[in-house]
Amino acid sequence: FKFYVRVKSMRNYTNQQVFDYLEDLKISEMQMYVELIENFKNMAKGGNGGVPDHLNGTSIREYYYTGWPDARFRIILEELGEL
């Protein structure tokens, strides 16, 4: 969860914006990319992505991806070739 301190809320991003952000991370910050992909896989299956300390009991999904259905995480993972 250490990388989420530097991640912006993506709740209003388009799928293309999220894809582009993750593609850039894949090149520049592989460790952060891997962590985000694992969280996306968790949320694609209905999970909350975890509850890091810096969010004071709020889940990653609730804070960064409010209102996103499971299918949206799956679509992005498929586009990235991670499913």
Coordinates of C-alpha atoms in Angstrom, one line a residue:
F1 CA 0.0 0.0 0.0
K2 CA 3.0 2.3 0.2
F3 CA 2.5 3.6 -3.3
Y4 CA -1.1 4.7 -2.9
V5 CA 0.1 7.7 -0.9
R6 CA 1.3 9.1 -4.3
V7 CA -1.7 8.0 -6.4
K8 CA -4.4 10.4 -7.3
S9 CA -8.1 9.6 -7.1
M10 CA -9.0 8.1 -10.5
R11 CA -12.8 8.0 -9.9
N12 CA -13.4 10.5 -12.7
Y13 CA -10.8 9.2 -15.1
T14 CA -11.9 7.6 -18.3
N15 CA -10.7 4.0 -19.0
Q16 CA -8.2 5.4 -21.5
Q17 CA -6.8 7.8 -18.9
V18 CA -6.4 5.0 -16.4
F19 CA -4.8 2.8 -19.1
D20 CA -2.4 5.5 -20.1
Y21 CA -1.5 6.2 -16.5
L22 CA -0.8 2.5 -15.8
E23 CA 1.2 2.1 -19.1
D24 CA 3.4 5.0 -18.0
L25 CA 3.9 3.5 -14.6
K26 CA 4.9 0.2 -16.2
I27 CA 7.9 2.0 -17.7
S28 CA 8.8 4.4 -14.9
E29 CA 7.7 2.7 -11.6
M30 CA 7.4 -1.1 -12.1
Q31 CA 7.0 -1.9 -8.4
M32 CA 4.1 0.6 -8.1
Y33 CA 2.6 -0.8 -11.3
V34 CA 2.7 -4.3 -10.0
E35 CA 1.0 -3.3 -6.7
L36 CA -1.8 -1.4 -8.6
I37 CA -2.4 -4.4 -10.9
E38 CA -2.7 -6.7 -7.9
N39 CA -5.3 -4.3 -6.4
F40 CA -7.1 -4.1 -9.7
K41 CA -7.3 -7.9 -9.8
N42 CA -8.7 -7.9 -6.3
M43 CA -11.3 -5.3 -7.2
A44 CA -12.2 -7.0 -10.4
K45 CA -13.4 -9.9 -8.2
G46 CA -15.5 -7.6 -6.0
G47 CA -12.8 -6.9 -3.4
N48 CA -12.0 -3.5 -1.8
G49 CA -8.3 -3.4 -2.8
G50 CA -7.3 -3.3 0.9
V51 CA -7.4 -0.7 3.6
P52 CA -4.0 1.2 3.9
D53 CA -3.2 3.0 7.1
H54 CA -3.0 6.4 5.5
L55 CA -6.7 6.2 4.5
N56 CA -7.9 5.8 8.1
G57 CA -10.2 2.8 7.6
T58 CA -11.4 3.7 4.1
S59 CA -10.7 1.1 1.4
I60 CA -8.7 1.8 -1.7
R61 CA -11.7 1.1 -3.8
E62 CA -13.9 3.5 -1.9
Y63 CA -11.4 6.3 -1.8
Y64 CA -9.8 6.1 -5.3
Y65 CA -12.4 4.3 -7.4
T66 CA -15.8 5.3 -6.0
G67 CA -18.7 3.8 -8.0
W68 CA -16.5 1.7 -10.3
P69 CA -18.2 -1.7 -11.0
D70 CA -16.1 -4.9 -11.0
A71 CA -16.3 -5.1 -14.8
R72 CA -14.5 -1.8 -15.2
F73 CA -11.4 -3.2 -13.5
R74 CA -11.6 -6.3 -15.6
I75 CA -11.8 -4.3 -18.8
I76 CA -8.7 -2.2 -17.9
L77 CA -6.8 -5.4 -16.9
E78 CA -7.7 -7.0 -20.2
E79 CA -6.6 -4.0 -22.2
L80 CA -3.3 -4.1 -20.3
G81 CA -2.9 -7.9 -21.0
E82 CA -3.0 -8.6 -17.2
L83 CA -5.9 -11.0 -17.1

